[in-house]
C-alpha atoms as one frame of an Amber mdcrd trajectory, in Angstrom:
protein
   0.007   0.018  -0.031   1.279   3.493  -0.859   0.184   7.067  -0.522  -1.255
   6.786  -4.003  -3.999   4.603  -2.724  -5.838   7.452  -1.049  -4.742  10.155
  -3.530  -7.762   9.899  -5.875 -10.153  10.132  -2.999  -8.294  13.020  -1.462
  -8.302  15.008  -4.751 -12.013  14.505  -5.300 -12.734  15.660  -1.815 -10.521
  18.751  -2.137 -12.242  19.619  -5.407 -15.691  19.238  -3.669 -14.597  21.505
  -0.830 -13.458  24.140  -3.241 -16.532  23.988  -5.387 -18.751  24.265  -2.299
 -17.040  27.531  -1.373 -16.407  29.189  -4.696 -19.299  30.335  -6.882 -18.876
  29.271 -10.459 -19.372  32.059 -13.027 -21.728  29.950 -15.069 -25.483  29.657
 -15.869 -27.197  27.743 -13.015 -27.769  24.764 -15.390 -24.014  24.308 -15.861
 -23.292  24.975 -12.224 -25.749  22.221 -11.210 -24.270  19.782 -13.664 -20.669
  20.369 -12.516 -21.558  20.151  -8.820 -23.667  17.078  -9.175 -20.956  15.282
 -11.080 -18.402  16.237  -8.561 -20.539  15.078  -5.707 -21.378  11.825  -7.310
 -17.732  10.990  -8.246 -16.527  11.982  -4.745 -19.041   9.543  -3.244 -17.877
   6.785  -5.633 -14.180   7.555  -4.773 -14.913   7.479  -1.039 -16.704   4.147
  -1.192 -14.314   2.696  -3.709 -11.102   3.630  -1.739 -12.594   2.303   1.532
 -13.739  -0.937  -0.012 -10.418  -1.514  -1.824  -8.411  -1.016   1.389 -10.806
  -3.128   3.336 -10.464  -6.075   0.877  -6.729  -5.945   0.920  -6.777  -5.846
   4.746  -8.938  -8.952   4.674  -6.370 -10.525   2.330  -3.612  -9.643   4.789
  -5.563 -11.410   7.535  -6.432 -14.480   5.440  -3.735 -15.062   2.758  -5.238
 -18.330   1.751  -8.610 -16.767   0.925  -6.878 -13.972  -0.965  -5.733 -16.431
  -3.624  -9.393 -16.725  -4.674  -9.727 -12.924  -5.247  -9.190 -11.476  -8.770
  -5.828  -9.754  -9.310  -7.465  -6.388  -9.850  -8.872  -6.385  -6.346  -5.446
  -6.677  -4.645  -2.649  -4.156  -4.306   0.006  -4.538  -6.969   2.827  -4.291
  -4.506   1.500  -7.256  -2.384   2.358  -5.377   0.777   0.266  -6.234   3.840
  -2.193  -3.571   5.191  -1.405  -2.730   8.822  -4.135  -2.826  11.428  -3.882
   0.942  11.944  -5.149   1.375   8.416  -7.177  -1.715   7.844  -9.486  -1.583
  10.813 -10.571   2.030  10.157 -11.154   1.271   6.512 -13.401  -1.695   7.312
 -15.449   0.266   9.813 -15.626   3.419   7.665 -16.534   1.317   4.615 -19.309
  -0.446   6.472 -20.615   2.878   7.944 -20.461   4.442   4.486 -22.386   1.754
   2.837 -24.999   1.821   5.652 -25.253   5.661   5.361 -25.608   5.624   1.571
 -28.260   2.834   1.853 -30.142   4.640   4.546 -30.117   7.869   2.434 -31.456
   6.002  -0.559 -34.152   4.311   1.426 -35.206   7.613   2.951 -35.536   9.299
  -0.410 -37.507   6.310  -1.796 -39.857   6.477   1.159 -40.302  10.252   0.842
 -40.885   9.911  -2.909 -43.618   7.234  -2.397 -45.439   9.517   0.069 -45.111
  12.452  -2.289 -46.517  10.361  -5.157 -49.470   9.309  -3.031 -50.411  12.909
  -2.670 -49.371  14.244  -6.004 -52.756  13.724  -7.583 -54.720  15.794  -5.088
 -54.458  19.042  -3.301 -52.764  19.014   0.144 -55.311  20.340   2.695 -52.974
  22.773   4.530 -52.984  26.556   4.731 -49.203  26.632   4.327 -48.199  27.563
   0.736 -46.331  24.615  -0.696 -45.378  23.275  -4.132 -43.150  20.204  -4.647
 -42.048  18.556  -7.878 -42.756  14.764  -7.602 -40.639  12.897 -10.243 -41.392
   9.586 -11.870 -44.488   7.700 -12.991 -47.449   8.857 -11.082 -45.743  12.047
 -10.049 -46.374  15.606 -10.926 -46.613  18.811  -8.938 -47.887  18.505  -5.337
 -49.525  21.781  -4.197 -51.300  22.901  -1.096 -54.744  24.615  -0.679 -52.837
  27.547   0.889 -50.804  28.114  -2.276 -53.872  28.002  -4.507 -55.721  30.417
  -2.384 -52.801  32.778  -1.726 -51.473  33.308  -5.232 -52.915  35.044  -8.288
 -53.186  33.173 -11.541 -50.002  34.616 -13.058 -48.169  33.762  -9.747 -49.466
  30.166  -9.902 -48.110  29.975 -13.441 -44.651  30.898 -12.170 -44.936  28.137
  -9.551 -45.890  25.421 -12.126 -43.297  26.550 -14.555 -40.660  26.375 -11.817
 -41.726  22.927 -10.650 -42.122  21.810 -14.263 -38.437  22.597 -14.841 -37.530
  20.347 -11.955 -39.449  17.514 -13.527 -38.158  18.030 -17.062 -34.612  18.153
 -16.134 -34.865  15.401 -13.446 -33.374  17.670 -10.810 -34.039  14.934  -8.151
 -31.092  13.039  -9.482 -28.865  15.997  -9.056 -29.970  16.490  -5.478 -29.570
  12.816  -4.722 -25.952  12.975  -5.667 -25.465  15.880  -3.345 -27.376  14.288
  -0.461 -25.350  11.005  -0.618 -22.030  12.955  -0.788 -22.976  15.121   2.170
 -24.137  12.055   4.049 -20.833  10.230   3.526 -18.473  13.196   4.003 -18.488
  16.716   5.482 -19.687  18.351   2.206 -22.715  20.256   3.304 -21.446  23.375
   1.415 -21.269  21.481  -1.791 -24.785  20.099  -1.146 -26.079  23.514  -0.385
 -24.472  25.035  -3.509 -25.932  22.277  -5.567 -29.430  22.901  -4.174 -29.111
  26.565  -4.848 -27.949  25.914  -8.411 -30.929  23.608  -9.123 -33.350  26.179
  -7.709 -31.814  28.980  -9.686 -31.996  26.808 -12.848 -35.661  26.350 -12.342
 -36.116  29.948 -11.481 -34.544  30.986 -14.763 -36.688  28.553 -16.753 -39.784
  30.059 -15.117 -38.664  33.565 -15.885 -38.054  32.720 -19.479 -41.479  31.063
 -19.734 -43.538  33.901 -18.227 -41.270  36.666 -19.668 -41.152  38.605 -16.417
 -38.207  38.142 -14.040 -39.649  40.569 -11.534 -42.854  38.496 -11.290 -40.867
  35.385 -10.565 -38.808  37.176  -7.888 -42.005  38.573  -6.292 -43.722  35.155
  -6.250 -40.710  33.477  -4.556 -40.518  36.179  -1.959 -44.241  36.050  -1.355
 -44.347  32.232  -0.931 -41.252  32.378   1.392 -42.709  35.114   3.625 -45.872
  33.126   4.029 -44.051  30.090   5.393 -44.258  29.410   9.195 -40.898  29.780
  10.951 -40.677  26.063  11.644 -41.534  24.939   8.125 -38.762  23.167   6.113
 -40.036  22.250   2.710 -38.119  19.553   0.928 -37.681  20.517  -2.684 -40.189
  23.232  -2.041 -40.727  26.264  -4.198 -39.438  28.607  -1.526 -36.606  26.360
  -0.398 -32.850  27.066  -0.724 -31.356  30.555  -0.749 -34.458  32.621  -1.185
 -32.604  35.957  -0.850 -29.913  34.985  -3.337 -32.513  33.791  -5.758 -34.518
  36.938  -5.580 -31.486  39.136  -5.926 -30.359  37.173  -9.001 -33.820  37.456
 -10.634 -33.849  41.226 -10.075 -30.577  41.446 -11.997 -29.793  40.685 -15.590
 -30.307  37.096 -16.856 -27.165  34.969 -16.743 -25.290  34.138 -19.897 -25.997
  30.831 -21.581 -22.305  29.807 -21.523 -22.786  27.860 -24.749 -18.997  27.150
 -24.875 -17.580  27.690 -21.412 -20.325  25.671 -19.740 -19.991  22.448 -21.726
 -16.172  22.619 -21.685 -15.981  23.185 -17.905 -18.607  20.347 -17.415 -16.774
  17.853 -19.671 -13.478  18.736 -17.989 -14.854  18.192 -14.550 -16.581  14.934
 -15.577 -13.318  13.702 -17.173 -11.200  14.558 -14.089 -13.572  13.364 -11.382
 -14.589  10.308 -13.434 -10.909   9.349 -13.891 -10.218   9.760 -10.254 -13.225
   7.683  -9.182 -12.135   4.965 -11.762  -8.610   4.957 -10.339 -10.018   4.717
  -6.829 -11.868   1.526  -7.838  -8.915  -0.072  -9.598  -5.424   0.796  -8.315
  -3.534  -2.435  -9.096  -1.319  -1.272 -11.871  -0.768   2.358 -10.483   0.088
   1.085  -7.076   2.541  -1.508  -8.347   4.556   1.178  -9.991   5.184   3.186
  -6.821   7.389   2.560  -3.798   5.586   1.124  -0.708   5.124   3.135   2.309
   4.623   0.144   4.626
């Protein structure tokens, strides 16, 4: 085992931390794509590195059983993994898989509940609108929203939520949620949530042709929320002040060239790092051992 074993994971985490703190000068659609890709690949690198080290630690403890493992699953330098590294790797890998599984189950459960109510109006006075993806989904709205907004404001809401459904934003948010559950990447998750909401805001503004109307509708729904309310994927969720300020300014550039280039570059870099984290045999064999 060498320092290179954890390098891909360390690089993806470092990139995730930077992107969680630095605002990308891109259209929200491209920001969301870059952040979601980074989050997903960081989660893969974390789980892959932990599993890889854990398997090699098991091979250290049971050399006879290791002969049955494929060559790609073992370190190329054939060096034993010390207990100080192997035990934490096993525990963290198990914990990571449990956390990722629990997060996926929670999302699936919440999605089923939302789908059950997507075909009818929620009887609550709290203004609420949620995009429910998948078959049997749609836009879940509350009685308070329908009563509290004018027709043009309701159109803003449905255009916004329709953008979430068209672009399958729940997949982006799932990547951020899993990464934040596995690692201390709440800033990245928050930046991703904001980018997704800003993306939907811009789609709504383009559809209705009035950025001020979209800004006022977001502010109106947010101000009507009870202090304890925390809507998940809700219309007034995630960075309301920043969203309103952005809508009151000029529309963002489309980034027809810079956006795709940065996205492809990020996908190539993070995808390569995640792939290396899953298969280190040849790379590790070429480096001097630390232990």
